[in-house]
Coordinates of C-alpha atoms and ligand atoms in Angstrom, one line a residue:
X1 CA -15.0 21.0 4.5
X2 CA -17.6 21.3 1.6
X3 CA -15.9 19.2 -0.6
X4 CA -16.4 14.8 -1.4
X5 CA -13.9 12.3 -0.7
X6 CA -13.0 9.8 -3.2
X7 CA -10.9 6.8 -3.3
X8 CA -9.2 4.1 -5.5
X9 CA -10.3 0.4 -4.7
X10 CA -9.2 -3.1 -5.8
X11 CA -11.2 -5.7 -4.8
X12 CA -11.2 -9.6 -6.0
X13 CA -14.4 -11.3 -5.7
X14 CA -15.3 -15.0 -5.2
X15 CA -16.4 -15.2 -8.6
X16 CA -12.9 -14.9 -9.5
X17 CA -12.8 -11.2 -11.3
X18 CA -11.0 -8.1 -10.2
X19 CA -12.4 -5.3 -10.1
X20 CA -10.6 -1.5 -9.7
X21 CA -12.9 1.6 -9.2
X22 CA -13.6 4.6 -7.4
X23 CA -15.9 4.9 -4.4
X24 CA -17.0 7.7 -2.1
X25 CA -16.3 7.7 1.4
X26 CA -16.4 10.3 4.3
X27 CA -13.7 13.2 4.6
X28 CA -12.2 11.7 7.9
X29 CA -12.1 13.4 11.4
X30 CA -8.6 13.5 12.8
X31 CA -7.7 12.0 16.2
X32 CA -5.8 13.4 19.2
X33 CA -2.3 12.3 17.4
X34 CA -3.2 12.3 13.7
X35 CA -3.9 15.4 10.6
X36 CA -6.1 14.7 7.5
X37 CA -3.7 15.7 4.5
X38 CA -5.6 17.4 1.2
X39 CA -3.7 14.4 -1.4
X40 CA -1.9 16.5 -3.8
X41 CA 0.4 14.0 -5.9
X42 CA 1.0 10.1 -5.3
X43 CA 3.3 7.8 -6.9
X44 CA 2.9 4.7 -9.0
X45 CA 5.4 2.2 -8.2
X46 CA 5.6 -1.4 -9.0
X47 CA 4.8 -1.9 -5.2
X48 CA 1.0 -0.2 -5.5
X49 CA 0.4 -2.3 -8.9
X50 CA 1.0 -5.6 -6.7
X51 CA -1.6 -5.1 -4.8
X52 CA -4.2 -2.6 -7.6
X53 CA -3.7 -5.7 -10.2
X54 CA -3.0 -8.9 -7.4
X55 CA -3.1 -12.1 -9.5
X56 CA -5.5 -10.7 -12.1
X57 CA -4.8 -11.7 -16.1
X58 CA -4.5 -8.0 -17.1
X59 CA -4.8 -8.9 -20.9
X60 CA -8.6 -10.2 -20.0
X61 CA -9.0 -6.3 -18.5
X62 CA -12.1 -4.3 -19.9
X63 CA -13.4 -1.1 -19.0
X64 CA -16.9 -0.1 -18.5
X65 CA -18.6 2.7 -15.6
X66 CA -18.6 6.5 -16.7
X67 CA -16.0 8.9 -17.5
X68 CA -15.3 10.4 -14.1
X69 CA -16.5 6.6 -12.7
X70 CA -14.5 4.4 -14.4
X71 CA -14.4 0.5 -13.5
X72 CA -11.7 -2.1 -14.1
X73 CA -12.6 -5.7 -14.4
X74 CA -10.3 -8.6 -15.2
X75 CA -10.2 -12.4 -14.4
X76 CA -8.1 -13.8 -12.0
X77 CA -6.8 -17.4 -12.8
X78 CA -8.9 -19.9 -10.7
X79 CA -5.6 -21.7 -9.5
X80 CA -4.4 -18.3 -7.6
X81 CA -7.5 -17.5 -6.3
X82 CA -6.2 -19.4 -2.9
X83 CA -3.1 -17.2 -2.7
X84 CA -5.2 -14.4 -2.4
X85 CA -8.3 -15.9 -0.5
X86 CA -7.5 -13.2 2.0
X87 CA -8.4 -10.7 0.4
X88 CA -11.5 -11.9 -1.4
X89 CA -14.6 -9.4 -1.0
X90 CA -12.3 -6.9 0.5
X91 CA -12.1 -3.4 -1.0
X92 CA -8.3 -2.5 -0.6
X93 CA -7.7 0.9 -0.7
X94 CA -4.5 1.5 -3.1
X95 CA -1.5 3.9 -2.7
X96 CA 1.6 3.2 -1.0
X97 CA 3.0 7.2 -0.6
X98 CA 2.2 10.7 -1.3
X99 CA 2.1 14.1 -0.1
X100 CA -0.5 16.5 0.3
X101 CA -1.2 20.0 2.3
X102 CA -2.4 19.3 6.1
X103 CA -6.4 20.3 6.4
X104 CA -7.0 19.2 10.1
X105 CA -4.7 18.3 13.0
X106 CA -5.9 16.4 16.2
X107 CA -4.9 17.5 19.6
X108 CA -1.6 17.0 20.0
X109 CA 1.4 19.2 20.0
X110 CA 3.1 17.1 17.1
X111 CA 0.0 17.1 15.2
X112 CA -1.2 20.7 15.3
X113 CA 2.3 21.2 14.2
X114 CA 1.7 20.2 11.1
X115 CA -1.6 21.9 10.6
X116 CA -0.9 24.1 6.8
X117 CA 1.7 22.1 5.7
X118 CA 3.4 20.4 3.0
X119 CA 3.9 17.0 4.2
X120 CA 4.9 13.4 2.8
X121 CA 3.2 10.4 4.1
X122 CA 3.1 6.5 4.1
X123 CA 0.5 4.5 4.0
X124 CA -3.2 4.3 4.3
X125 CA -4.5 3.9 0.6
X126 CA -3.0 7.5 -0.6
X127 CA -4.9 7.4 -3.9
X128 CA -7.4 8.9 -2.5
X129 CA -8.4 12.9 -1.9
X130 CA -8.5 13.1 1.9
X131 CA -6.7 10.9 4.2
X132 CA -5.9 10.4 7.5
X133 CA -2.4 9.7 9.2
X134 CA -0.8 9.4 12.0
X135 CA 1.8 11.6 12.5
X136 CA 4.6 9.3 13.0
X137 CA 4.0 8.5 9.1
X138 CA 4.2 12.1 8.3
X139 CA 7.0 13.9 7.1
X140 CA 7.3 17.5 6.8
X141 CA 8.9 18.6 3.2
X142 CA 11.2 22.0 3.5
X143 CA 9.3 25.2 2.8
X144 CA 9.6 25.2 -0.9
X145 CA 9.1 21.6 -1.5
X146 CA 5.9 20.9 -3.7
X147 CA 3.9 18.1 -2.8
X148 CA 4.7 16.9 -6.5
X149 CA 8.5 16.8 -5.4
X150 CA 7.6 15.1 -2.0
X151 CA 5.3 12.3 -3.0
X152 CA 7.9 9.8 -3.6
X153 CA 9.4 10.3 -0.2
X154 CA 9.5 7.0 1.4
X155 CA 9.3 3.9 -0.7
X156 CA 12.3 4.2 -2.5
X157 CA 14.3 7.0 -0.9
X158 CA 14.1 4.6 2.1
X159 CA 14.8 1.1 0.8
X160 CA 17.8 2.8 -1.1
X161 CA 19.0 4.1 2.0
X162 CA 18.0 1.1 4.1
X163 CA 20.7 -1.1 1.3
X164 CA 23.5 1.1 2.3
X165 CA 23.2 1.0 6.2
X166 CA 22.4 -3.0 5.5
X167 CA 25.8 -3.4 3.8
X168 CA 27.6 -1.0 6.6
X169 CA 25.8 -3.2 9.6
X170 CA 26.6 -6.4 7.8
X171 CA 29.6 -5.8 7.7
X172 CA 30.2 -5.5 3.5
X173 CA 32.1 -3.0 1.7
X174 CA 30.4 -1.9 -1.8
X175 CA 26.8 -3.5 -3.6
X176 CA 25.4 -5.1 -6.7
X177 CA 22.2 -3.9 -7.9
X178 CA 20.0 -5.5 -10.4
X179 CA 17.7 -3.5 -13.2
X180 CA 19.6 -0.3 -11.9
X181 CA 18.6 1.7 -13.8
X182 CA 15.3 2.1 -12.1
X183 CA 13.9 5.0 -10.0
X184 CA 15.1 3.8 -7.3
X185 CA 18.3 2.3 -9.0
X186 CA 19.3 6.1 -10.2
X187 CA 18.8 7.2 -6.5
X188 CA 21.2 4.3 -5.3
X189 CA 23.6 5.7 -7.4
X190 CA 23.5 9.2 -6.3
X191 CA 23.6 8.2 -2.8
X192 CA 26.7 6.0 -3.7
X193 CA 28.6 8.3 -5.2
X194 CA 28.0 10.8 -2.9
X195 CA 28.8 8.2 -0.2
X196 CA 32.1 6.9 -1.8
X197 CA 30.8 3.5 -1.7
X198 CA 31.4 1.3 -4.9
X199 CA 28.2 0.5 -6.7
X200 CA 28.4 -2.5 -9.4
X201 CA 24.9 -1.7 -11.5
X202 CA 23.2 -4.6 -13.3
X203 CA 21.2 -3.6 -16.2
X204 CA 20.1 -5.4 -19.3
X205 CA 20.0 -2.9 -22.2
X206 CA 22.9 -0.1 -23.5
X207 CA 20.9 2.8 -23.4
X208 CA 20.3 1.7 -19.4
X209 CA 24.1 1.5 -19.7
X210 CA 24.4 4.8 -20.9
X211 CA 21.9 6.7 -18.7
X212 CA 23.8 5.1 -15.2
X213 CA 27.5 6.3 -16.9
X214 CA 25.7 10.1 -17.4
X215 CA 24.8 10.0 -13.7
X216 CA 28.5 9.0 -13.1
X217 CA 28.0 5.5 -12.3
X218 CA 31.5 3.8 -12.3
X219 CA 30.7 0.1 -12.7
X220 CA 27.9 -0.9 -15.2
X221 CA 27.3 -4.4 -16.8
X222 CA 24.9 -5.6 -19.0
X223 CA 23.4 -8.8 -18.4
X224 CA 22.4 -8.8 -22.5
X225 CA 25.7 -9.2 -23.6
X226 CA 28.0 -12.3 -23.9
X227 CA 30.6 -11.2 -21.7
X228 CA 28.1 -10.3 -18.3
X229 CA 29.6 -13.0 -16.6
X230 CA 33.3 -11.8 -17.2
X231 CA 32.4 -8.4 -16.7
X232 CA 30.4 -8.7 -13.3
X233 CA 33.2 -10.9 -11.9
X234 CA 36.0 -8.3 -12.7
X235 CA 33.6 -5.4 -11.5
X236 CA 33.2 -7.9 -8.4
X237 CA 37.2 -8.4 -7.9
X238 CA 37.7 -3.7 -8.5
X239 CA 34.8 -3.4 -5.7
X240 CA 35.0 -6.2 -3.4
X241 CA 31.3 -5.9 -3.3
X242 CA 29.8 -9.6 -1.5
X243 CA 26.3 -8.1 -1.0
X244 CA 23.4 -7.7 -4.3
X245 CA 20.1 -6.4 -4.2
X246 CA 17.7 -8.3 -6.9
X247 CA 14.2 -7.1 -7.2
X248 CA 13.8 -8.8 -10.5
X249 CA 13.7 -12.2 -8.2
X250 CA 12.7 -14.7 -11.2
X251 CA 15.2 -16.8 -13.4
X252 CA 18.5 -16.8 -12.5
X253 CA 19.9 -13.0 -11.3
X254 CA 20.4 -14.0 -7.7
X255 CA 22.6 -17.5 -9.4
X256 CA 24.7 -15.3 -11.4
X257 CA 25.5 -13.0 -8.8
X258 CA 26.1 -15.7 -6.4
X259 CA 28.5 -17.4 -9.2
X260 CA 30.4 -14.2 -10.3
X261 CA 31.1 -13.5 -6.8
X262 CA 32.2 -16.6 -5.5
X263 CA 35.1 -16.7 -9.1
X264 CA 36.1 -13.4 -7.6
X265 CA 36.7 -13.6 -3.9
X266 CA 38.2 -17.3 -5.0
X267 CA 40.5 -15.2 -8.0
X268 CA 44.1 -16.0 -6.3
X269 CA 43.1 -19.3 -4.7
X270 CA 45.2 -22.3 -6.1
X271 CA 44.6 -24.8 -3.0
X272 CA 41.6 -26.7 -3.7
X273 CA 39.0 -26.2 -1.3
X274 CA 35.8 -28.7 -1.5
X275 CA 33.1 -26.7 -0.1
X276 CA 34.2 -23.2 -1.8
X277 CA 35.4 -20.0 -0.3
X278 CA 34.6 -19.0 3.1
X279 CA 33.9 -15.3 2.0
X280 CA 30.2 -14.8 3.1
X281 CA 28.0 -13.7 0.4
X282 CA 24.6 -12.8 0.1
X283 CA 21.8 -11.9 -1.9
X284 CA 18.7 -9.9 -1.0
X285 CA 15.3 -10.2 -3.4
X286 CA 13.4 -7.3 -3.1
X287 CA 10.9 -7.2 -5.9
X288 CA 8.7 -9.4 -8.4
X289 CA 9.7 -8.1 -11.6
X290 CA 10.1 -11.1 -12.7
X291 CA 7.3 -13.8 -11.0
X292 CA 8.7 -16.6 -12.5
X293 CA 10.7 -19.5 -10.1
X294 CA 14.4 -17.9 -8.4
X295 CA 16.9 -20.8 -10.0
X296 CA 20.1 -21.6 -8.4
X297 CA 22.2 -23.5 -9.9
X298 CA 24.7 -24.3 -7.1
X299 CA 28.5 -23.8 -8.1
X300 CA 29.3 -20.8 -5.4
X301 CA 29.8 -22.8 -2.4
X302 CA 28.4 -23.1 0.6
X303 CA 29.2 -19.5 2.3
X304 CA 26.2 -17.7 0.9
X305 CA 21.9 -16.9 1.6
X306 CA 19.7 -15.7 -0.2
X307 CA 16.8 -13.7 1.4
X308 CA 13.4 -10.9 1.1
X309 CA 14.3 -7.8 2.1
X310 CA 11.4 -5.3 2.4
X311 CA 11.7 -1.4 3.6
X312 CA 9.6 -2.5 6.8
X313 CA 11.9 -5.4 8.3
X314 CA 14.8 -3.0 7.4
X315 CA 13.7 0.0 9.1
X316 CA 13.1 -2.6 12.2
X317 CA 16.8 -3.9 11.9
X318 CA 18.2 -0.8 11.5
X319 CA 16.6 1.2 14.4
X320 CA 15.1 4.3 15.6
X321 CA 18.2 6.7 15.3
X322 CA 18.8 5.4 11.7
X323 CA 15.2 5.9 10.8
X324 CA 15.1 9.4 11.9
X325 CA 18.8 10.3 10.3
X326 CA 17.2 8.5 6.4
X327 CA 13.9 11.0 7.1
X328 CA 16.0 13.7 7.4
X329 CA 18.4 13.2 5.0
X330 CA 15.2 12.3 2.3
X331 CA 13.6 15.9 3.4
X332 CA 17.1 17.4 3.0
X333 CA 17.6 15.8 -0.5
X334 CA 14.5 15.4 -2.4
X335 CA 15.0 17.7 -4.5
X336 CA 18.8 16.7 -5.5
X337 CA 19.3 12.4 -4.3
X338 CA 15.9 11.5 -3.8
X339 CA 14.6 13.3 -6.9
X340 CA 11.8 11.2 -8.9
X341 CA 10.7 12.5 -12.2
X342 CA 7.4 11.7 -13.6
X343 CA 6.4 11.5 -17.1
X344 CA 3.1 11.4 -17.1
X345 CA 0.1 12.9 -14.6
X346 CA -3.0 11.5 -14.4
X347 CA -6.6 12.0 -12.3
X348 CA -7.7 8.9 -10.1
X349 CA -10.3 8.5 -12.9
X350 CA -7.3 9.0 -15.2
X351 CA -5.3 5.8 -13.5
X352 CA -8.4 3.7 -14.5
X353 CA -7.9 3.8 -18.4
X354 CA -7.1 0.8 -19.9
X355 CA -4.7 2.6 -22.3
X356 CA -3.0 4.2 -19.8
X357 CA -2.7 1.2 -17.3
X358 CA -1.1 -0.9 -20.0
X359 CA 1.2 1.9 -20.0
X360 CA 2.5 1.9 -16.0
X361 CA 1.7 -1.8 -15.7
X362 CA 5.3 -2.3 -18.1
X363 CA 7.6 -0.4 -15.3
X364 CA 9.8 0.5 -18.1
X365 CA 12.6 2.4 -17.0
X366 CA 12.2 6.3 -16.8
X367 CA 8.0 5.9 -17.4
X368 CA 7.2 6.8 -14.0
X369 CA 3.3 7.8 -13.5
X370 CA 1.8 10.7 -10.8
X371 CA -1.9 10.6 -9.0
X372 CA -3.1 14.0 -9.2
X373 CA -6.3 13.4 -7.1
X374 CA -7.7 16.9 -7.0
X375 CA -7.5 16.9 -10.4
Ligands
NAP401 N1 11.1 -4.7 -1.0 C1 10.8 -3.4 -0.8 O1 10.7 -2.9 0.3 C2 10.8 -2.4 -2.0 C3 10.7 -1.1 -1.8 C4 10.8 -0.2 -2.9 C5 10.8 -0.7 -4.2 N2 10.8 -2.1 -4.4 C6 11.0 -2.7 -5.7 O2 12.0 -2.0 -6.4 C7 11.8 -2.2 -7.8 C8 12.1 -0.9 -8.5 O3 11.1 0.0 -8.2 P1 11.1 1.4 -9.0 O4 9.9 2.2 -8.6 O5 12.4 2.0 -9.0 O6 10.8 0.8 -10.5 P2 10.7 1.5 -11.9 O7 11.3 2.9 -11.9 O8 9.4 1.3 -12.5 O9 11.8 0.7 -12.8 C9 11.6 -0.7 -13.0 C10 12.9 -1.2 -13.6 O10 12.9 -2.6 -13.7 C11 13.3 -3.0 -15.0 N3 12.7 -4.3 -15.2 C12 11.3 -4.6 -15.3 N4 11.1 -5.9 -15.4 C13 12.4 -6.5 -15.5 C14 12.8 -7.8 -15.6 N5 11.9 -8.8 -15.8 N6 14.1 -8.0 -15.6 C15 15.0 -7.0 -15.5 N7 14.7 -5.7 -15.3 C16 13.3 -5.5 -15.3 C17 12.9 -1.9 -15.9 O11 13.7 -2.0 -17.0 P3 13.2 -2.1 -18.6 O12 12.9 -0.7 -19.0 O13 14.3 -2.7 -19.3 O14 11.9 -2.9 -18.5 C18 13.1 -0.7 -15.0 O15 14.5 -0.3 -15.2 C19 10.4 -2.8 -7.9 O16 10.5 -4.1 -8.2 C20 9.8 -2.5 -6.6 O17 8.8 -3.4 -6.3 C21 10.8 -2.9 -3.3

């Protein structure tokens, strides 16, 4: 291959600064079970800025390097510096997902394969040009599938569809969801609907209201307005839904959810019961939006939990026949379920602007941004 290899770094040194940039490294050889996939498009999600940004102050960011060799720097507050002493003087290689065009296949049957095509991957620093995978994180998009359409294959797709088998195995009967009108969020929805499961979406402004009710969302409250309390309680008692997904985390989400369901599964109970309802209920964090402490303030009884969820410890749960059903179903469906639009495309020198990084470090809803690294 006559061509360089290039990839996106963070890295936090001991002097307490970030710093993002762009380094060379070799086009990698395949082994016996793995391909080397030509990256073609990669997602930004909130999950890569967690670890591209870490516990750096992003306000203190400043650019400096060349055009096509940009560099990042920004301080990281001294008193995280031990949450992250792991990773000090480490170059991390960034990128959760993408999908790209297979170059070279190792040895095996599986592998070879997938030699020429269009595949999805997970994992490995996929902001990058060339990368190796094993084939086991590969998945082969349907002919006709651009690698723009595929690169958001697995991080969402999945964790939507590891909620609903969650609720079926735990035994609940409909979901809350929390900032729903996210990426992900809209492809909970269309996977609900299409399911016949009841979805009670949490969002906080009207036109998030309005986008969910155009995609046919049924139940939709606001957490802006007076009556969220009232209205996720009654959305609670129409559903019967006793299982939430949270990925804002901070403040007081997971309380209110824990509170509105607890008045509505205790609705036409007039005996007075001292430690609550018995109705299980539970509440799964799965994201940082919000970094600031989880508060509970305890009036729901005692029949509840409140736990991390992340795509990994799901797939585990949920086991190797499930796994292989969601791949499917995500190849099947990208195009329609598992759709993810992008507004904006960008180089990997292009990812390192300060402009532009102010821009996908808000994950405002719908402002979704796409690596182009051959670009
Ligand atoms: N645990 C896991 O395994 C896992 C896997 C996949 C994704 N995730 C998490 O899932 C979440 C959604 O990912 P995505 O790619 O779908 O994100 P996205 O499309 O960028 O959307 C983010 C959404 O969050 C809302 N938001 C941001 N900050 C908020 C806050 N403090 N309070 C309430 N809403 C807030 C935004 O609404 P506004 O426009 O109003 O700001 C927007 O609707 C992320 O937190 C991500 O880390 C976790």
């Amino acid at each position: 291959m006559s061509d360089n290899n290039v990839e996106l770094t963070s890295t936090i040194s001991e002097d307490n600064k970030l710093e993002l940039a762009l380094r060379e490294i070799e086009i990698p050889q395949p082994g016996e079970n793995q391909v080397v996939i030509r990256v073609e498009a990669a997602p930004i999600n909130p999950s890569d800025q967690g670890v591209m940004f870490s516990a750096a102050d992003m306000t203190t960011a400043e650019q400096s390097g060349s055009a096509d060799r940009p560099v990042i720097s920004a301080d990281v507050p001294a008193k995280f510096m031990g949450a992250v002493k792991n990773r000090v003087g480490k170059a991390i290689p960034v990128g959760n997902e993408g999908a790209g065009t297979v170059v070279a296949a190792g040895s095996s049957d599986a592998a070879q394969s997938l030699m020429g095509k269009t595949v999805a991957f997970f994992g490995g620093g996929s902001y990058r040009k060339y990368l190796c995978a094993n084939v086991q994180s590969c998945l082969e998009l349907e002919p006709g599938t651009t690698a723009e359409e595929g690169a958001s294959s697995f991080v969402n797709p999945l964790t939507a569809l590891s909620m609903v088998e969650t609720m079926r195995a735990e035994g609940h009967k409909a979901i809350v969801h929390a900032a729903a009108a996210s990426n992900l969020g809209q492809m909970l929805n269309r996977i609900c609907l299409a399911d016949g499961i009841d979805l009670v979406n949490i969002v906080r402004k009207q036109e998030q209201e309005d986008l969910l009710r155009n995609q046919g969302a049924k139940y939709v409250v606001n957490s802006s307005k007076d009556s969220f309390m009232a209205d996720l309680t009654q959305a609670l008692v129409d559903t019967g839904a006793t299982i939430a997904f949270d990925p804002i985390g901070g403040g007081r989400m997971a309380s209110d959810i824990l509170t509105c369901m607890e008045a509505a599964v205790s609705r036409d109970i007039t005996e007075y019961r001292v430690y609550g309802s018995d109705v299980y209920k539970q509440v799964y964090i799965y994201g940082a939006l919000d970094r600031g402490p989880i508060t509970l303030n305890r009036n729901f009884g005692f029949a509840w939990g409140v736990n991390g969820f992340l795509l990994f410890n799901a797939l585990g749960k949920l086991g190797k026949e499930t796994n292989v059903a969601m791949r499917k179903r995500v190849a099947a469906e990208i195009k329609t379920t598992f759709a993810s639009h992008y507004t904006h495309e960008v180089s990997l020198a292009g990812a390192l602007q300060l402009d532009t990084i102010s821009a996908y470090g808000k994950m405002a809803t719908g402002e979704k941004y796409l690596i182009k690294p051959q670009s």
